[in-house]
PDB file of C-alpha atoms in Angstrom:
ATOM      1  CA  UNK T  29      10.035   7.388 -15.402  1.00  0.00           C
ATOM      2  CA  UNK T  30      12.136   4.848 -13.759  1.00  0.00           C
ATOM      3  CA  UNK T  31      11.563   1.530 -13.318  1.00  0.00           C
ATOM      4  CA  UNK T  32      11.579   1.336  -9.510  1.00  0.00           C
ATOM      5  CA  UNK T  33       8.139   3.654 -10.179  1.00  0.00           C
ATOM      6  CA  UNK T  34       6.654   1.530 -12.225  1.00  0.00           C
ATOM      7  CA  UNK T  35       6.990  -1.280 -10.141  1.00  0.00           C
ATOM      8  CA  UNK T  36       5.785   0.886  -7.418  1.00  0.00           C
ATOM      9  CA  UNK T  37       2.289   1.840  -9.871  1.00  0.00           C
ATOM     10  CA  UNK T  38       1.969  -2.120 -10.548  1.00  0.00           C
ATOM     11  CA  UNK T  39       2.057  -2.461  -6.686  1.00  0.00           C
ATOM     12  CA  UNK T  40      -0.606   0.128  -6.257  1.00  0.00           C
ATOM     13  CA  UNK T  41      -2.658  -0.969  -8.817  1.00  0.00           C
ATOM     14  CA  UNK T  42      -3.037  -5.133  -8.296  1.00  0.00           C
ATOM     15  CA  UNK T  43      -3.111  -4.409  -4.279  1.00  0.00           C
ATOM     16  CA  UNK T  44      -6.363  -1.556  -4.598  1.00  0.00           C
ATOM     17  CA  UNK T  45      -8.082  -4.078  -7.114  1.00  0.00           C
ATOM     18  CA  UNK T  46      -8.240  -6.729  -4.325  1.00  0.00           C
ATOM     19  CA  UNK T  47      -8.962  -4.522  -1.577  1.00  0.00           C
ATOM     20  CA  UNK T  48     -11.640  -2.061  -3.432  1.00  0.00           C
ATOM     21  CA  UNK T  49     -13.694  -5.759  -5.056  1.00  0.00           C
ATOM     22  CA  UNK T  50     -12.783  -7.943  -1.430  1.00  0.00           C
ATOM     23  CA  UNK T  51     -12.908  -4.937   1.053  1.00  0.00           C
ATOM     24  CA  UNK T  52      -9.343  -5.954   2.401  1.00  0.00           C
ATOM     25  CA  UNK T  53      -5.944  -6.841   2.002  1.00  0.00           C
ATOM     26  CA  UNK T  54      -4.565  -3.153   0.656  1.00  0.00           C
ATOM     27  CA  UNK T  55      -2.186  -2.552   3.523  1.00  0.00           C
ATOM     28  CA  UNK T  56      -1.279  -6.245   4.110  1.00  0.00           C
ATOM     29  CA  UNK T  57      -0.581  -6.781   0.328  1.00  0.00           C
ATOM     30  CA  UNK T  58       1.102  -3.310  -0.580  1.00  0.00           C
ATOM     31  CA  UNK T  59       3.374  -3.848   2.596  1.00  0.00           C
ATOM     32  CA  UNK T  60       4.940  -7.589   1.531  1.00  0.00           C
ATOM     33  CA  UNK T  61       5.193  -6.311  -2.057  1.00  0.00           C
ATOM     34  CA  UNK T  62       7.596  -3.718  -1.025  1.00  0.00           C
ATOM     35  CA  UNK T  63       9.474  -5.807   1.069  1.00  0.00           C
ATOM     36  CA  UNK T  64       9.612  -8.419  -1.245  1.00  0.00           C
ATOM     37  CA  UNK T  65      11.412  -5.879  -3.669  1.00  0.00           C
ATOM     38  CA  UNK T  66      14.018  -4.350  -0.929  1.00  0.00           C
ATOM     39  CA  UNK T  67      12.071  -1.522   0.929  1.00  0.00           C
ATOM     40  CA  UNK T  68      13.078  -1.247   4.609  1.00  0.00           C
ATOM     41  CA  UNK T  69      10.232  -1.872   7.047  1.00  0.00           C
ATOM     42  CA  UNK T  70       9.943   1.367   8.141  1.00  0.00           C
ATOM     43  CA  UNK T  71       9.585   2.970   4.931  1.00  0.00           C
ATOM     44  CA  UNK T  72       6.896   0.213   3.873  1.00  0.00           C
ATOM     45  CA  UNK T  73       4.770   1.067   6.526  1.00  0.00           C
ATOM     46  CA  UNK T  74       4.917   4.792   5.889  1.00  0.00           C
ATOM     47  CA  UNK T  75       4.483   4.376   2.663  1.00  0.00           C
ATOM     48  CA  UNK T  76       1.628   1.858   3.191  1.00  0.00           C
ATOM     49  CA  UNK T  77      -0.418   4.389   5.065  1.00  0.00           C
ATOM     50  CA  UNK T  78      -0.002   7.377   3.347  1.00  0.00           C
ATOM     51  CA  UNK T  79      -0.604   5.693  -0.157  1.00  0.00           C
ATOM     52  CA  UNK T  80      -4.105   4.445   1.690  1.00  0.00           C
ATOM     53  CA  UNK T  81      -5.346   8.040   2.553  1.00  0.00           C
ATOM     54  CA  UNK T  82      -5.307   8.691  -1.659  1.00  0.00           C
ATOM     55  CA  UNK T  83      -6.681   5.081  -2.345  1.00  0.00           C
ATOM     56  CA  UNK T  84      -9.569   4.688   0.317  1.00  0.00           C
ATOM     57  CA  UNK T  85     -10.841   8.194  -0.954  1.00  0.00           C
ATOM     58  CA  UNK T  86     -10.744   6.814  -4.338  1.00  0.00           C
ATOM     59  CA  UNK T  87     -12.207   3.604  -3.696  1.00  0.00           C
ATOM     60  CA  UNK T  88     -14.750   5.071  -1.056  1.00  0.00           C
ATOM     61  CA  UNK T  89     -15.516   7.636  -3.886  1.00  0.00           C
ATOM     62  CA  UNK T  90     -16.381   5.193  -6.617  1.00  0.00           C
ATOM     63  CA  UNK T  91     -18.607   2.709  -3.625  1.00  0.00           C
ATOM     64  CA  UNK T  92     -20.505   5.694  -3.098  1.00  0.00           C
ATOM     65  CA  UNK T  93     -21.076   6.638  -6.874  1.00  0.00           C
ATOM     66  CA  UNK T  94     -22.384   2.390  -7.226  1.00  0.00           C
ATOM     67  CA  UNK T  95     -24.240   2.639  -4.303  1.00  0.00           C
ATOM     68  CA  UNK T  96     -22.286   0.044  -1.868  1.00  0.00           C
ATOM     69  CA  UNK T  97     -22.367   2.619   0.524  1.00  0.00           C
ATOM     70  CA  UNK T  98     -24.830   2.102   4.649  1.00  0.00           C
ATOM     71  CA  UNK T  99     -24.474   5.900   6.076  1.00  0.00           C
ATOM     72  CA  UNK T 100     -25.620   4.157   9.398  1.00  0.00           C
ATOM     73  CA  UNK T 101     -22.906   1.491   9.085  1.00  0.00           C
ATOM     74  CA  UNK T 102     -20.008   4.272   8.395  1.00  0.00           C
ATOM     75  CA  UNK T 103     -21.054   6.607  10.932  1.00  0.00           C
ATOM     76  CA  UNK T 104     -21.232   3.764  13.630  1.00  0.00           C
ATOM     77  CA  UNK T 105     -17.753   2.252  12.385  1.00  0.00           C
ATOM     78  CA  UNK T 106     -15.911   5.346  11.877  1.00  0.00           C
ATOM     79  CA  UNK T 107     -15.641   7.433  15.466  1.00  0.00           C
ATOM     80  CA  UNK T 108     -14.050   4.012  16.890  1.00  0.00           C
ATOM     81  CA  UNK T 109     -11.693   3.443  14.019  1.00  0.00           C
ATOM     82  CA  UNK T 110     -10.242   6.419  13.981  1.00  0.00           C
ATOM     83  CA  UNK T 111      -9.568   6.526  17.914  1.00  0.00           C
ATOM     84  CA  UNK T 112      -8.181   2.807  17.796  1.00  0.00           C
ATOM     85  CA  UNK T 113      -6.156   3.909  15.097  1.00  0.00           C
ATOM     86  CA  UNK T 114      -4.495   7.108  16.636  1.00  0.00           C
ATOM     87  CA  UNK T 115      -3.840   4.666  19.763  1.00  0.00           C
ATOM     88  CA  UNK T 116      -2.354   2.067  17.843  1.00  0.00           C
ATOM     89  CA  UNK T 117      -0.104   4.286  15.503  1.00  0.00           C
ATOM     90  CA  UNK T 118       1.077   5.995  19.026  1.00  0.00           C
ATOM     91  CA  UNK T 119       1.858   2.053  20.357  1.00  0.00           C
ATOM     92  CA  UNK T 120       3.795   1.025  17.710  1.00  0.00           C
ATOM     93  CA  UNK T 121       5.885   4.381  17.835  1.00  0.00           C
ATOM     94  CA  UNK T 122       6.759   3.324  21.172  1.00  0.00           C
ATOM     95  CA  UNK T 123       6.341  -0.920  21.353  1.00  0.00           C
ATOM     96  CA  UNK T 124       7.166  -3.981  19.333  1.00  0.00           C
ATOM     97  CA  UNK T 125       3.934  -4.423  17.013  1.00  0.00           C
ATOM     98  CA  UNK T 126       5.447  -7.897  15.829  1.00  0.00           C
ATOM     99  CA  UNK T 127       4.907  -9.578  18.890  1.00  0.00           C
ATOM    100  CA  UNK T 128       0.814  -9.381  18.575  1.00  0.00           C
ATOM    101  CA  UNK T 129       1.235 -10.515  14.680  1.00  0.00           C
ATOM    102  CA  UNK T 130       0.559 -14.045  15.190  1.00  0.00           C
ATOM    103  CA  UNK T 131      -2.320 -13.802  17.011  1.00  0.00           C
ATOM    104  CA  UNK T 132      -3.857 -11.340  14.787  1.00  0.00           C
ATOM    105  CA  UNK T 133      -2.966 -14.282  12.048  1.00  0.00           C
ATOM    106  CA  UNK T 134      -4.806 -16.812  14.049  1.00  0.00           C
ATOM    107  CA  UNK T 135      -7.946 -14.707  14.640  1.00  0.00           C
ATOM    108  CA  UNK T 136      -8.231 -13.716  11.072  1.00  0.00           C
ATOM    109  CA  UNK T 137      -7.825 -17.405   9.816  1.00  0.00           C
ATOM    110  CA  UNK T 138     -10.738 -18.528  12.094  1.00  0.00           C
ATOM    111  CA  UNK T 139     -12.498 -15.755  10.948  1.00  0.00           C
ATOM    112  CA  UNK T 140     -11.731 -16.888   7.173  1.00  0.00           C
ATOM    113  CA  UNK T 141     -13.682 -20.395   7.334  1.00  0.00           C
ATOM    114  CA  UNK T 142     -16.532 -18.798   9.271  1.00  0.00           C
ATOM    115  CA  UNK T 143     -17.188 -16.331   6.211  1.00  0.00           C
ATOM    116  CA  UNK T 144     -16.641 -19.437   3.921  1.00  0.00           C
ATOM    117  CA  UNK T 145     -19.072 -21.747   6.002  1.00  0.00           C
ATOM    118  CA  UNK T 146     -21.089 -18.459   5.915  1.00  0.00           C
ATOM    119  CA  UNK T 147     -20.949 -18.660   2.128  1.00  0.00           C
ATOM    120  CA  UNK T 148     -22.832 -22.008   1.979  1.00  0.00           C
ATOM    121  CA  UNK T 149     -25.516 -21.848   4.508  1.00  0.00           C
ATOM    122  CA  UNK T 150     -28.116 -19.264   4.672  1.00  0.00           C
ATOM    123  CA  UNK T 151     -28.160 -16.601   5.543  1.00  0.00           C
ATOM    124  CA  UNK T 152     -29.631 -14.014   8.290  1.00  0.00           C
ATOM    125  CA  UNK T 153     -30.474 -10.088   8.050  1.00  0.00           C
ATOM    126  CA  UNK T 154     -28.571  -8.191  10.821  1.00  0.00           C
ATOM    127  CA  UNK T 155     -29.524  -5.106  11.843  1.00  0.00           C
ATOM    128  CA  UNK T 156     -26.798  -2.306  11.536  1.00  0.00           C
ATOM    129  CA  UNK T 157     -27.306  -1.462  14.945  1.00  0.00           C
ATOM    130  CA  UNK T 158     -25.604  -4.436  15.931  1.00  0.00           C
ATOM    131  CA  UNK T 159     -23.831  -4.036  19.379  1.00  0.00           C
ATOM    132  CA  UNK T 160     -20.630  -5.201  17.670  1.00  0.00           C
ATOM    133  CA  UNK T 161     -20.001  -3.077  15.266  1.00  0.00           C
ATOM    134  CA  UNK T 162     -18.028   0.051  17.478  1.00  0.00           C
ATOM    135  CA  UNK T 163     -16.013  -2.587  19.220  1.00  0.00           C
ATOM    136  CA  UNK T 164     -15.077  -4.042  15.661  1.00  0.00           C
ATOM    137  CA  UNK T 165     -14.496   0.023  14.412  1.00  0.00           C
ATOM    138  CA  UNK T 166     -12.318  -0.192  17.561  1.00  0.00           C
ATOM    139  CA  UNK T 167     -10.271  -3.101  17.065  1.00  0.00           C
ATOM    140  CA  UNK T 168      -9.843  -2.977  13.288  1.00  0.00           C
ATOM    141  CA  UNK T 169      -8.343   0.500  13.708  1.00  0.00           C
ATOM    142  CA  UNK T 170      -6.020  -0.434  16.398  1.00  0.00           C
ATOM    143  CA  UNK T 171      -4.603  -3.577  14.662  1.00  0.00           C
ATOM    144  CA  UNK T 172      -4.516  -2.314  11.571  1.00  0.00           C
ATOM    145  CA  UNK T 173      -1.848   0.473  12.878  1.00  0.00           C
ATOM    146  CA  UNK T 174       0.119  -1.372  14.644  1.00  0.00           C
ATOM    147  CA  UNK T 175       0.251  -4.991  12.327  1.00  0.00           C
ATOM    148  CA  UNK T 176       0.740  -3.044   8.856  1.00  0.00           C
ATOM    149  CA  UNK T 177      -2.793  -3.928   7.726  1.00  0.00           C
ATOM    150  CA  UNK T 178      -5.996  -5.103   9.341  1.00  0.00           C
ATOM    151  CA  UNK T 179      -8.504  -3.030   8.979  1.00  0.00           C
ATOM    152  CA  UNK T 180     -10.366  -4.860   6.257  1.00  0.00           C
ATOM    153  CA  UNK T 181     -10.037  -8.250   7.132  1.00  0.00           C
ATOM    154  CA  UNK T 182     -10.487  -8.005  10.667  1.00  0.00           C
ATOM    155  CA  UNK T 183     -14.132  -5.492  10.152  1.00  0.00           C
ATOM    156  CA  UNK T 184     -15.059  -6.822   6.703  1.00  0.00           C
ATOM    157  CA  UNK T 185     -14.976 -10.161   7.944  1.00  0.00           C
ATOM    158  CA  UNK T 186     -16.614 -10.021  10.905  1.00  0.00           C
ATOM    159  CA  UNK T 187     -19.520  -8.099   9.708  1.00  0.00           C
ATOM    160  CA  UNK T 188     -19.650 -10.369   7.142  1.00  0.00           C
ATOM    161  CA  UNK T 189     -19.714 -13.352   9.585  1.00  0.00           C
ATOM    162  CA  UNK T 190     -22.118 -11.533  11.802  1.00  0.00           C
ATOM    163  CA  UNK T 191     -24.791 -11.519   8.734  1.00  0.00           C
ATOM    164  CA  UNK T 192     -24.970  -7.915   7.417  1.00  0.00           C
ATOM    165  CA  UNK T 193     -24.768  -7.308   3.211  1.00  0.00           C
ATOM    166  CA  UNK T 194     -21.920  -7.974   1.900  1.00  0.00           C
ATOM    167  CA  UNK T 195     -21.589  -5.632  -0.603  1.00  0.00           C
ATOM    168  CA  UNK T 196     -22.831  -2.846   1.875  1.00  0.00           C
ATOM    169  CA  UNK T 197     -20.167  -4.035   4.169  1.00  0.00           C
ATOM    170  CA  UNK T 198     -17.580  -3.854   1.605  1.00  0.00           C
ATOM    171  CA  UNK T 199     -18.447  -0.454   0.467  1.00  0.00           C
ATOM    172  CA  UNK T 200     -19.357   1.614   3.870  1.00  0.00           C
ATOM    173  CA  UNK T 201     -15.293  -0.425   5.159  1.00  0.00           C
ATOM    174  CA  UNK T 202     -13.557   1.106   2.198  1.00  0.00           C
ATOM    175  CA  UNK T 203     -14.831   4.549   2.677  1.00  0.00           C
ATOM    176  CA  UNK T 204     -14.452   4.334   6.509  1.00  0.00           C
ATOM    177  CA  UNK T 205     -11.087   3.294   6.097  1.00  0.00           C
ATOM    178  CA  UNK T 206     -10.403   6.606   4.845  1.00  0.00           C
ATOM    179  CA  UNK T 207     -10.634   8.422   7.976  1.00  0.00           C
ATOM    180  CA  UNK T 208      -9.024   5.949   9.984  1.00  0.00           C
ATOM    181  CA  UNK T 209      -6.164   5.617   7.657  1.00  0.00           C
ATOM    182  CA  UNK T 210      -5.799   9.502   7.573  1.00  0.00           C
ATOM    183  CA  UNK T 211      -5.734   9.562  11.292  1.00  0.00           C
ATOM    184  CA  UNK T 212      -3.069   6.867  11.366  1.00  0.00           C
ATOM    185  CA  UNK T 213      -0.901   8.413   9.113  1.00  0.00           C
ATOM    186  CA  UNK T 214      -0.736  11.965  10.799  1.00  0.00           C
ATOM    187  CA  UNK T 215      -0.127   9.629  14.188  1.00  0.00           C
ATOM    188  CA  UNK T 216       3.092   8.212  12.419  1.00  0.00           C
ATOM    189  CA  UNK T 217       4.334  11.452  10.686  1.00  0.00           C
ATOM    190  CA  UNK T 218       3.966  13.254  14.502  1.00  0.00           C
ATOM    191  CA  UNK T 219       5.696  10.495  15.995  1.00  0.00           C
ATOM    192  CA  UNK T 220       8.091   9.775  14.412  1.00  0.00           C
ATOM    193  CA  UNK T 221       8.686  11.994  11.207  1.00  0.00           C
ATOM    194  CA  UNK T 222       8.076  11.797   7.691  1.00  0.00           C
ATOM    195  CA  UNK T 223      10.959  11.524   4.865  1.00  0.00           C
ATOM    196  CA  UNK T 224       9.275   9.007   2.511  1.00  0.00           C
ATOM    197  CA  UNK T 225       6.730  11.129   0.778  1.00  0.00           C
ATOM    198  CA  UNK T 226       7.621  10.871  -2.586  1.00  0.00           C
ATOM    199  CA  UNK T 227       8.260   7.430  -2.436  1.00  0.00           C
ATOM    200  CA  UNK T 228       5.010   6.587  -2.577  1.00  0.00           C
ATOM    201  CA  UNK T 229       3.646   8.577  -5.181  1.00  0.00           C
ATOM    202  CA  UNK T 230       3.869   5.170  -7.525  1.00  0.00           C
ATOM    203  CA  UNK T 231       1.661   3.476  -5.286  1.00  0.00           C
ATOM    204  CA  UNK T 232      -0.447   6.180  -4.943  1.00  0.00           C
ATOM    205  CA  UNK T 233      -0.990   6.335  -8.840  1.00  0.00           C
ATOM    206  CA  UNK T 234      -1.598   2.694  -9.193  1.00  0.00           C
ATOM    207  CA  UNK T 235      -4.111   2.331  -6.063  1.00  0.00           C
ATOM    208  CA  UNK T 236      -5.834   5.539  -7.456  1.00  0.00           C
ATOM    209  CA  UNK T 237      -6.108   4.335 -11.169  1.00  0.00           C
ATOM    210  CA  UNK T 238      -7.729   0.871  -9.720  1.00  0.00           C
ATOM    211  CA  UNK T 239     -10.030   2.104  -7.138  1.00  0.00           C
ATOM    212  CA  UNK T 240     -12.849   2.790 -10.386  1.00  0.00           C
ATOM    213  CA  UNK T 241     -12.261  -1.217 -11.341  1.00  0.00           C
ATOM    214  CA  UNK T 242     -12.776  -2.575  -7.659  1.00  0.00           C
ATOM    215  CA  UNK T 243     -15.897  -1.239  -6.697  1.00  0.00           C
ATOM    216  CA  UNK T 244     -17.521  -2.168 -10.405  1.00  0.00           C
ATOM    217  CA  UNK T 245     -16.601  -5.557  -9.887  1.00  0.00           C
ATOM    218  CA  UNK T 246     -18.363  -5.619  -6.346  1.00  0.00           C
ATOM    219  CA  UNK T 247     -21.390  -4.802  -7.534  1.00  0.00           C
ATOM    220  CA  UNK T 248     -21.570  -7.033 -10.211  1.00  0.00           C
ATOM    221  CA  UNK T 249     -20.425  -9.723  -8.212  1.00  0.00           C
ATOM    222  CA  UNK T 250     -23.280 -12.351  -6.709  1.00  0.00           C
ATOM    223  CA  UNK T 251     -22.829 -13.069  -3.253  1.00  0.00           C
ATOM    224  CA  UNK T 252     -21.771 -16.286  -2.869  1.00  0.00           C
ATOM    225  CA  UNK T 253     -18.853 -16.284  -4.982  1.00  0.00           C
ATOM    226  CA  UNK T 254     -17.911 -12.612  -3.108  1.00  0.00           C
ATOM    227  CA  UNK T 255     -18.154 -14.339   0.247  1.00  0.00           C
ATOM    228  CA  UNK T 256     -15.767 -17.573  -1.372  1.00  0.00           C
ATOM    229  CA  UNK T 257     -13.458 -14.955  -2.740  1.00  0.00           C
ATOM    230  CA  UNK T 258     -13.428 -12.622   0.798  1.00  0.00           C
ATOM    231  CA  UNK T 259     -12.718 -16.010   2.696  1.00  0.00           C
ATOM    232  CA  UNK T 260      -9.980 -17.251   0.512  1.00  0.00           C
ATOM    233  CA  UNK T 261      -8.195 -13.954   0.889  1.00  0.00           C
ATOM    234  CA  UNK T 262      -8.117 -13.685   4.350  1.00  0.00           C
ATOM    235  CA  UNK T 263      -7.117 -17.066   5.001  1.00  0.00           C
ATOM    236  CA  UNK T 264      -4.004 -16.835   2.366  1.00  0.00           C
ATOM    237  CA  UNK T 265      -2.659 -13.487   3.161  1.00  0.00           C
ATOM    238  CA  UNK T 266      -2.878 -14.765   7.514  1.00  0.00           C
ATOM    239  CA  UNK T 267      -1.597 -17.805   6.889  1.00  0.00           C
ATOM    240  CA  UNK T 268       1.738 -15.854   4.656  1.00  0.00           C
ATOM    241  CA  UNK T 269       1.908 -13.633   7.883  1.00  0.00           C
ATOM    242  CA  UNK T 270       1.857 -16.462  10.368  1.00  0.00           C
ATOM    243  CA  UNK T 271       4.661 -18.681   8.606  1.00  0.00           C
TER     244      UNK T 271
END
């Protein structure tokens, strides 16, 4: 067992606690850990992906086991996900992805305060037949293939900010992820190949090993300080993207 795997597990694990307690931040953290430790780009992002489609079946496994899980919310999230994704994954085979980064940044920043504000004032039941929520599917899928990462902040959050549950929100987004991650990933590997596989297999470990942990803590959670914590993330892993 070398030491580069290890790292790799460490990676997994710490990135899939965040994401499976917070909803967010797998891809986005996973991604600047391996750069930070010398993995090209390109083999970041492939990793990225393909650790997610073991990870968000974990994590979506163990939300569904606690109960964090709105049927209505997945099946009106995932059909739109999973086409933004394919279409975004195709984009970024062919186009610059960077250049859309710092607006993404911006959006999700915004989006930050609102959920903190949110976190303070009360609060409103929405309906999970909100109008949004295909259009959010949509977007969150798109971005997320072609920033590295996106998918939770930019649905999580603005669900949350919209009024629905949080820890409904953060459940049904993990285990929709799944499918829109696994469609992502087979865009890439058609596009443009896959070499990387066992690469990831550290990361996979990790996420997998964490996934249980995550979705615990969310339901132990109380809401405010799970809205505080959701807002704080966002904000801090934009603003690292946008400087």
């Amino acid at each position: 067992m070398t030491s580069e795997f290890l790292i790799f597990v460490l990676i997994g694990f710490c990135a899939q606690i965040i994401d499976g307690a917070l909803g967010m931040a797998f891809g986005v953290l996973t991604t600047t850990s391996l750069l930070a430790v010398g993995v090209p780009p390109a083999a970041a992002s492939a990793m990225t992906h393909v650790t997610e489609c073991f990870t968000t079946a974990a994590s979506g496994a163990s939300h569904l086991y606690h109960r964090n899980i709105d049927w209505r919310l997945v099946l009106r999230l995932a059909p739109a996900g999973m086409v933004g994704g394919a279409v975004g994954a195709y984009l970024l085979s062919n186009v610059d992805g960077e250049a859309i980064e710092p607006l993404v940044s911006v959006y999700l920043i915004c989006i930050g305060f609102f959920v903190l504000y949110k976190a303070f004032r009360p609060k409103w039941a929405r309906d999970v037949h909100d109008w949004i929520i295909p259009y959010v599917g949509g977007t969150g899928g798109l971005l997320d293939a072609m920033g590295g990462g996106g998918w939770g902040p930019i649905v999580t959050s603005t669900l949350l900010g919209r009024g629905h549950e949080p820890k409904k929100v953060i459940g049904s987004t993990n285990l929709t992820e799944f499918a829109v991650t696994f469609v992502i990933s087979l865009t890439f590997i058609l596009a443009l190949g896959w070499s990387e596989l066992s690469s990831a297999t550290g990361l996979i470990l990790g996420g997998i090993l964490a996934a249980p942990f995550g979705a615990l803590i969310v339901r132990k959670m109380p809401v405010k300080p799970l809205m505080i914590a959701v807002s704080m993330i966002i904000i801090g892993t934009a603003a690292v993207r946008l400087a």
